[in-house]
Every structure is written in C-alpha cells, then in structure tokens.
C-alpha cells in the first residue's frame, strides 16, 4: 500500500524510533530497535515502549482498513507481556479482526525473531 509518509508517521512514533515495515489492507507491521532511552531500570525494553509500539501499529492497521481519510482512536487495549527483551529489535504485526462502521477490533503480536514477546487486542472508535 503506497501512502504518503506524513500519513503513517507521527512525531511520537519518530521519537520512539518506529519504522514501518509493511502496510496492507487491515494489516500493519512496525519495527522498533531497543535503544538506551527505551530501557527500564532492569535494562530491558520498557513495557510502555512495547505498548506504544502496539498502539501505533494497531492504529496504522485501522487506517489501512477504513482509509487514511478517516481517523480512529483507541477505546481500550489489553496486553500480555510474555518475555523480556534485552537487546536487538522487536516487530509488531497488527491485523483488524472486525471493521464496523463505528468500531474496529484489532489483534497484535510483538515478536523478537520467531519468539513472541507480547500479545494484545484493542478496540478503536472511528471518528
């Protein structure tokens, strides 16, 4: 899917260092490298950075589903953290499970290589 850069990047996603890998109808994939600024006190990738990656990727999947001419916002999101990340990069893949007129339900997985780091599901409102 060919979308202008200003539609897929925000100041916050740039601050985190998110990199769009793939964007198809209802699907988005975004990568994030572990930098010193994203570490928690235990020197692991901060859970808030992982959650932000998930939210950004889910939002892009929503836009790829309903079109970038509409806006959607997170209503709720639930995440399970499955393993810590000490180095390297993670990738989030989000897919729209249900696209209604007013809401979307989105599923997301965060991987480091072939290992799942986190699993999330969220609901988005179409504005």
C-alpha atoms as an extended CHARMM CRD file, in Angstrom:
* protein
*
       127  EXT
         1         1  UNK       CA              0.0000000000        0.0000000000        0.0000000000  PROA      1               0.0000000000
         2         2  UNK       CA              1.5150000000        3.2990000000       -1.1040000000  PROA      2               0.0000000000
         3         3  UNK       CA              0.6840000000        6.0120000000        1.4460000000  PROA      3               0.0000000000
         4         4  UNK       CA              2.4350000000        9.3840000000        1.9120000000  PROA      4               0.0000000000
         5         5  UNK       CA              4.9270000000        9.3900000000        4.7990000000  PROA      5               0.0000000000
         6         6  UNK       CA              3.0530000000       12.1040000000        6.7260000000  PROA      6               0.0000000000
         7         7  UNK       CA              0.0200000000        9.7900000000        6.9850000000  PROA      7               0.0000000000
         8         8  UNK       CA              1.9410000000        6.8950000000        8.5330000000  PROA      8               0.0000000000
         9         9  UNK       CA              4.4000000000        8.6950000000       10.8190000000  PROA      9               0.0000000000
        10        10  UNK       CA              3.7070000000       10.8090000000       13.8730000000  PROA      10              0.0000000000
        11        11  UNK       CA              6.0820000000       12.8570000000       15.9970000000  PROA      11              0.0000000000
        12        12  UNK       CA              5.6760000000       10.2550000000       18.7600000000  PROA      12              0.0000000000
        13        13  UNK       CA              6.4280000000        7.2680000000       16.5230000000  PROA      13              0.0000000000
        14        14  UNK       CA              9.5260000000        9.1060000000       15.2670000000  PROA      14              0.0000000000
        15        15  UNK       CA             10.5930000000        9.8600000000       18.8560000000  PROA      15              0.0000000000
        16        16  UNK       CA             10.3930000000        6.1530000000       19.7130000000  PROA      16              0.0000000000
        17        17  UNK       CA             12.2090000000        5.1640000000       16.5300000000  PROA      17              0.0000000000
        18        18  UNK       CA              9.3670000000        3.1390000000       14.9670000000  PROA      18              0.0000000000
        19        19  UNK       CA              9.9190000000        2.0080000000       11.3870000000  PROA      19              0.0000000000
        20        20  UNK       CA              7.0500000000        0.9640000000        9.1370000000  PROA      20              0.0000000000
        21        21  UNK       CA              7.8090000000       -2.3980000000        7.5110000000  PROA      21              0.0000000000
        22        22  UNK       CA              4.5350000000       -3.2980000000        5.8170000000  PROA      22              0.0000000000
        23        23  UNK       CA              1.0820000000       -1.8200000000        5.2630000000  PROA      23              0.0000000000
        24        24  UNK       CA             -1.6930000000       -3.7730000000        3.5660000000  PROA      24              0.0000000000
        25        25  UNK       CA             -5.4750000000       -3.6520000000        3.8110000000  PROA      25              0.0000000000
        26        26  UNK       CA             -6.1960000000       -4.0030000000        7.5510000000  PROA      26              0.0000000000
        27        27  UNK       CA             -2.6400000000       -5.1220000000        8.3780000000  PROA      27              0.0000000000
        28        28  UNK       CA              0.4110000000       -3.1960000000        9.5920000000  PROA      28              0.0000000000
        29        29  UNK       CA              3.9080000000       -4.2160000000       10.6320000000  PROA      29              0.0000000000
        30        30  UNK       CA              6.2100000000       -1.8480000000       12.5270000000  PROA      30              0.0000000000
        31        31  UNK       CA              9.7280000000       -2.4590000000       13.8990000000  PROA      31              0.0000000000
        32        32  UNK       CA             11.3920000000       -0.8950000000       16.9400000000  PROA      32              0.0000000000
        33        33  UNK       CA             15.0560000000       -1.1580000000       17.9730000000  PROA      33              0.0000000000
        34        34  UNK       CA             15.9890000000       -1.2550000000       21.6470000000  PROA      34              0.0000000000
        35        35  UNK       CA             17.9130000000        1.9480000000       22.3240000000  PROA      35              0.0000000000
        36        36  UNK       CA             19.3140000000        3.0780000000       25.7000000000  PROA      36              0.0000000000
        37        37  UNK       CA             16.4320000000        5.5740000000       26.0480000000  PROA      37              0.0000000000
        38        38  UNK       CA             13.8440000000        2.7630000000       25.8230000000  PROA      38              0.0000000000
        39        39  UNK       CA             15.3110000000        0.6490000000       28.6460000000  PROA      39              0.0000000000
        40        40  UNK       CA             13.6690000000        0.2540000000       32.0460000000  PROA      40              0.0000000000
        41        41  UNK       CA             15.5730000000        0.1850000000       35.3550000000  PROA      41              0.0000000000
        42        42  UNK       CA             16.3190000000       -3.5120000000       34.7670000000  PROA      42              0.0000000000
        43        43  UNK       CA             17.9170000000       -2.6240000000       31.4170000000  PROA      43              0.0000000000
        44        44  UNK       CA             15.1570000000       -4.3940000000       29.4430000000  PROA      44              0.0000000000
        45        45  UNK       CA             12.8860000000       -2.8670000000       26.7910000000  PROA      45              0.0000000000
        46        46  UNK       CA             10.3300000000       -0.8430000000       28.7750000000  PROA      46              0.0000000000
        47        47  UNK       CA              6.7840000000       -2.2380000000       28.7500000000  PROA      47              0.0000000000
        48        48  UNK       CA              5.4780000000        1.2360000000       27.9200000000  PROA      48              0.0000000000
        49        49  UNK       CA              7.6010000000        1.2850000000       24.7640000000  PROA      49              0.0000000000
        50        50  UNK       CA              6.1850000000       -2.1000000000       23.7540000000  PROA      50              0.0000000000
        51        51  UNK       CA              2.6360000000       -0.8920000000       24.4540000000  PROA      51              0.0000000000
        52        52  UNK       CA              3.2410000000        2.2690000000       22.4280000000  PROA      52              0.0000000000
        53        53  UNK       CA              4.5700000000        0.1680000000       19.5380000000  PROA      53              0.0000000000
        54        54  UNK       CA              1.4070000000       -1.9610000000       19.7110000000  PROA      54              0.0000000000
        55        55  UNK       CA             -0.8950000000        1.0890000000       19.7830000000  PROA      55              0.0000000000
        56        56  UNK       CA              0.9070000000        2.7430000000       16.8600000000  PROA      56              0.0000000000
        57        57  UNK       CA              0.8090000000       -0.4490000000       14.7870000000  PROA      57              0.0000000000
        58        58  UNK       CA             -2.8540000000       -1.1100000000       15.5860000000  PROA      58              0.0000000000
        59        59  UNK       CA             -3.7280000000        2.4600000000       14.6200000000  PROA      59              0.0000000000
        60        60  UNK       CA             -1.9940000000        2.0280000000       11.2690000000  PROA      60              0.0000000000
        61        61  UNK       CA             -3.8560000000       -1.2490000000       10.6680000000  PROA      61              0.0000000000
        62        62  UNK       CA             -7.1270000000        0.6030000000       11.3550000000  PROA      62              0.0000000000
        63        63  UNK       CA             -6.2130000000        3.3680000000        8.9050000000  PROA      63              0.0000000000
        64        64  UNK       CA             -5.2510000000        0.7620000000        6.3170000000  PROA      64              0.0000000000
        65        65  UNK       CA             -8.6920000000       -0.7980000000        6.8390000000  PROA      65              0.0000000000
        66        66  UNK       CA            -11.0210000000        2.2360000000        6.7920000000  PROA      66              0.0000000000
        67        67  UNK       CA             -8.8040000000        4.5490000000        4.7800000000  PROA      67              0.0000000000
        68        68  UNK       CA             -6.4650000000        7.3620000000        5.7330000000  PROA      68              0.0000000000
        69        69  UNK       CA             -9.2110000000        9.9110000000        5.0450000000  PROA      69              0.0000000000
        70        70  UNK       CA            -10.8890000000        8.8160000000        8.3130000000  PROA      70              0.0000000000
        71        71  UNK       CA             -9.4620000000        8.8690000000       11.8180000000  PROA      71              0.0000000000
        72        72  UNK       CA             -9.7080000000        6.2510000000       14.5460000000  PROA      72              0.0000000000
        73        73  UNK       CA             -8.7050000000        6.3530000000       18.2100000000  PROA      73              0.0000000000
        74        74  UNK       CA             -8.0480000000        3.7200000000       20.8430000000  PROA      74              0.0000000000
        75        75  UNK       CA            -11.0090000000        2.9410000000       23.1200000000  PROA      75              0.0000000000
        76        76  UNK       CA             -9.2880000000        0.1480000000       25.0300000000  PROA      76              0.0000000000
        77        77  UNK       CA             -6.3420000000       -2.2060000000       24.7030000000  PROA      77              0.0000000000
        78        78  UNK       CA             -5.2780000000       -5.2680000000       26.6760000000  PROA      78              0.0000000000
        79        79  UNK       CA             -1.7270000000       -6.5970000000       26.5170000000  PROA      79              0.0000000000
        80        80  UNK       CA              0.0940000000       -9.6400000000       27.8450000000  PROA      80              0.0000000000
        81        81  UNK       CA              3.8690000000       -9.3540000000       28.1830000000  PROA      81              0.0000000000
        82        82  UNK       CA              5.3280000000      -12.8040000000       27.5760000000  PROA      82              0.0000000000
        83        83  UNK       CA              9.1000000000      -12.3290000000       27.7180000000  PROA      83              0.0000000000
        84        84  UNK       CA             11.6740000000       -9.6280000000       28.3740000000  PROA      84              0.0000000000
        85        85  UNK       CA             13.7650000000       -8.0740000000       25.6050000000  PROA      85              0.0000000000
        86        86  UNK       CA             17.4020000000       -7.3310000000       26.4660000000  PROA      86              0.0000000000
        87        87  UNK       CA             18.8070000000       -6.3180000000       23.0850000000  PROA      87              0.0000000000
        88        88  UNK       CA             18.0710000000       -6.0750000000       19.4070000000  PROA      88              0.0000000000
        89        89  UNK       CA             14.7990000000       -5.2470000000       17.7420000000  PROA      89              0.0000000000
        90        90  UNK       CA             11.1330000000       -6.1920000000       18.0130000000  PROA      90              0.0000000000
        91        91  UNK       CA              8.4370000000       -6.2150000000       15.3550000000  PROA      91              0.0000000000
        92        92  UNK       CA              4.7160000000       -5.7240000000       15.8900000000  PROA      92              0.0000000000
        93        93  UNK       CA              2.1850000000       -7.1660000000       13.4600000000  PROA      93              0.0000000000
        94        94  UNK       CA             -1.3910000000       -5.9070000000       13.8290000000  PROA      94              0.0000000000
        95        95  UNK       CA             -4.4610000000       -7.1340000000       11.9680000000  PROA      95              0.0000000000
        96        96  UNK       CA             -8.0240000000       -5.8320000000       12.0020000000  PROA      96              0.0000000000
        97        97  UNK       CA            -10.3380000000       -8.6600000000       13.0920000000  PROA      97              0.0000000000
        98        98  UNK       CA            -13.5930000000       -6.7040000000       12.7990000000  PROA      98              0.0000000000
        99        99  UNK       CA            -14.2080000000       -3.4670000000       10.9230000000  PROA      99              0.0000000000
       100       100  UNK       CA            -17.5990000000       -1.9950000000       11.7400000000  PROA      100             0.0000000000
       101       101  UNK       CA            -18.9930000000        1.4260000000       10.9030000000  PROA      101             0.0000000000
       102       102  UNK       CA            -18.1880000000        2.7950000000       14.3650000000  PROA      102             0.0000000000
       103       103  UNK       CA            -15.5970000000        0.4450000000       15.8700000000  PROA      103             0.0000000000
       104       104  UNK       CA            -12.7420000000       -1.8340000000       14.8870000000  PROA      104             0.0000000000
       105       105  UNK       CA            -11.2790000000       -4.7560000000       16.8390000000  PROA      105             0.0000000000
       106       106  UNK       CA             -7.5740000000       -5.3040000000       16.2700000000  PROA      106             0.0000000000
       107       107  UNK       CA             -5.2210000000       -8.1520000000       17.2140000000  PROA      107             0.0000000000
       108       108  UNK       CA             -1.4580000000       -7.6410000000       17.5870000000  PROA      108             0.0000000000
       109       109  UNK       CA              1.6130000000       -9.7430000000       18.2510000000  PROA      109             0.0000000000
       110       110  UNK       CA              5.0940000000       -8.4770000000       19.0870000000  PROA      110             0.0000000000
       111       111  UNK       CA              7.9910000000      -10.7070000000       18.0620000000  PROA      111             0.0000000000
       112       112  UNK       CA             11.7300000000      -10.7470000000       18.5160000000  PROA      112             0.0000000000
       113       113  UNK       CA             12.7880000000      -13.0300000000       15.7070000000  PROA      113             0.0000000000
       114       114  UNK       CA             10.4450000000      -16.0100000000       15.9320000000  PROA      114             0.0000000000
       115       115  UNK       CA              9.7410000000      -15.5660000000       19.6700000000  PROA      115             0.0000000000
       116       116  UNK       CA              6.5310000000      -13.8500000000       20.7620000000  PROA      116             0.0000000000
       117       117  UNK       CA              7.2410000000      -11.0470000000       23.2320000000  PROA      117             0.0000000000
       118       118  UNK       CA              3.7030000000       -9.7190000000       23.7290000000  PROA      118             0.0000000000
       119       119  UNK       CA              0.1040000000      -10.3440000000       22.6480000000  PROA      119             0.0000000000
       120       120  UNK       CA             -2.5490000000       -7.6090000000       22.5360000000  PROA      120             0.0000000000
       121       121  UNK       CA             -6.1060000000       -6.9040000000       21.4690000000  PROA      121             0.0000000000
       122       122  UNK       CA             -7.7120000000       -3.4960000000       21.1920000000  PROA      122             0.0000000000
       123       123  UNK       CA            -10.8860000000       -1.6960000000       20.2180000000  PROA      123             0.0000000000
       124       124  UNK       CA            -10.8120000000        1.5080000000       18.1850000000  PROA      124             0.0000000000
       125       125  UNK       CA            -13.5260000000        4.0830000000       17.5250000000  PROA      125             0.0000000000
       126       126  UNK       CA            -13.9540000000        5.5050000000       14.0340000000  PROA      126             0.0000000000
       127       127  UNK       CA            -14.3840000000        9.2760000000       14.3020000000  PROA      127             0.0000000000
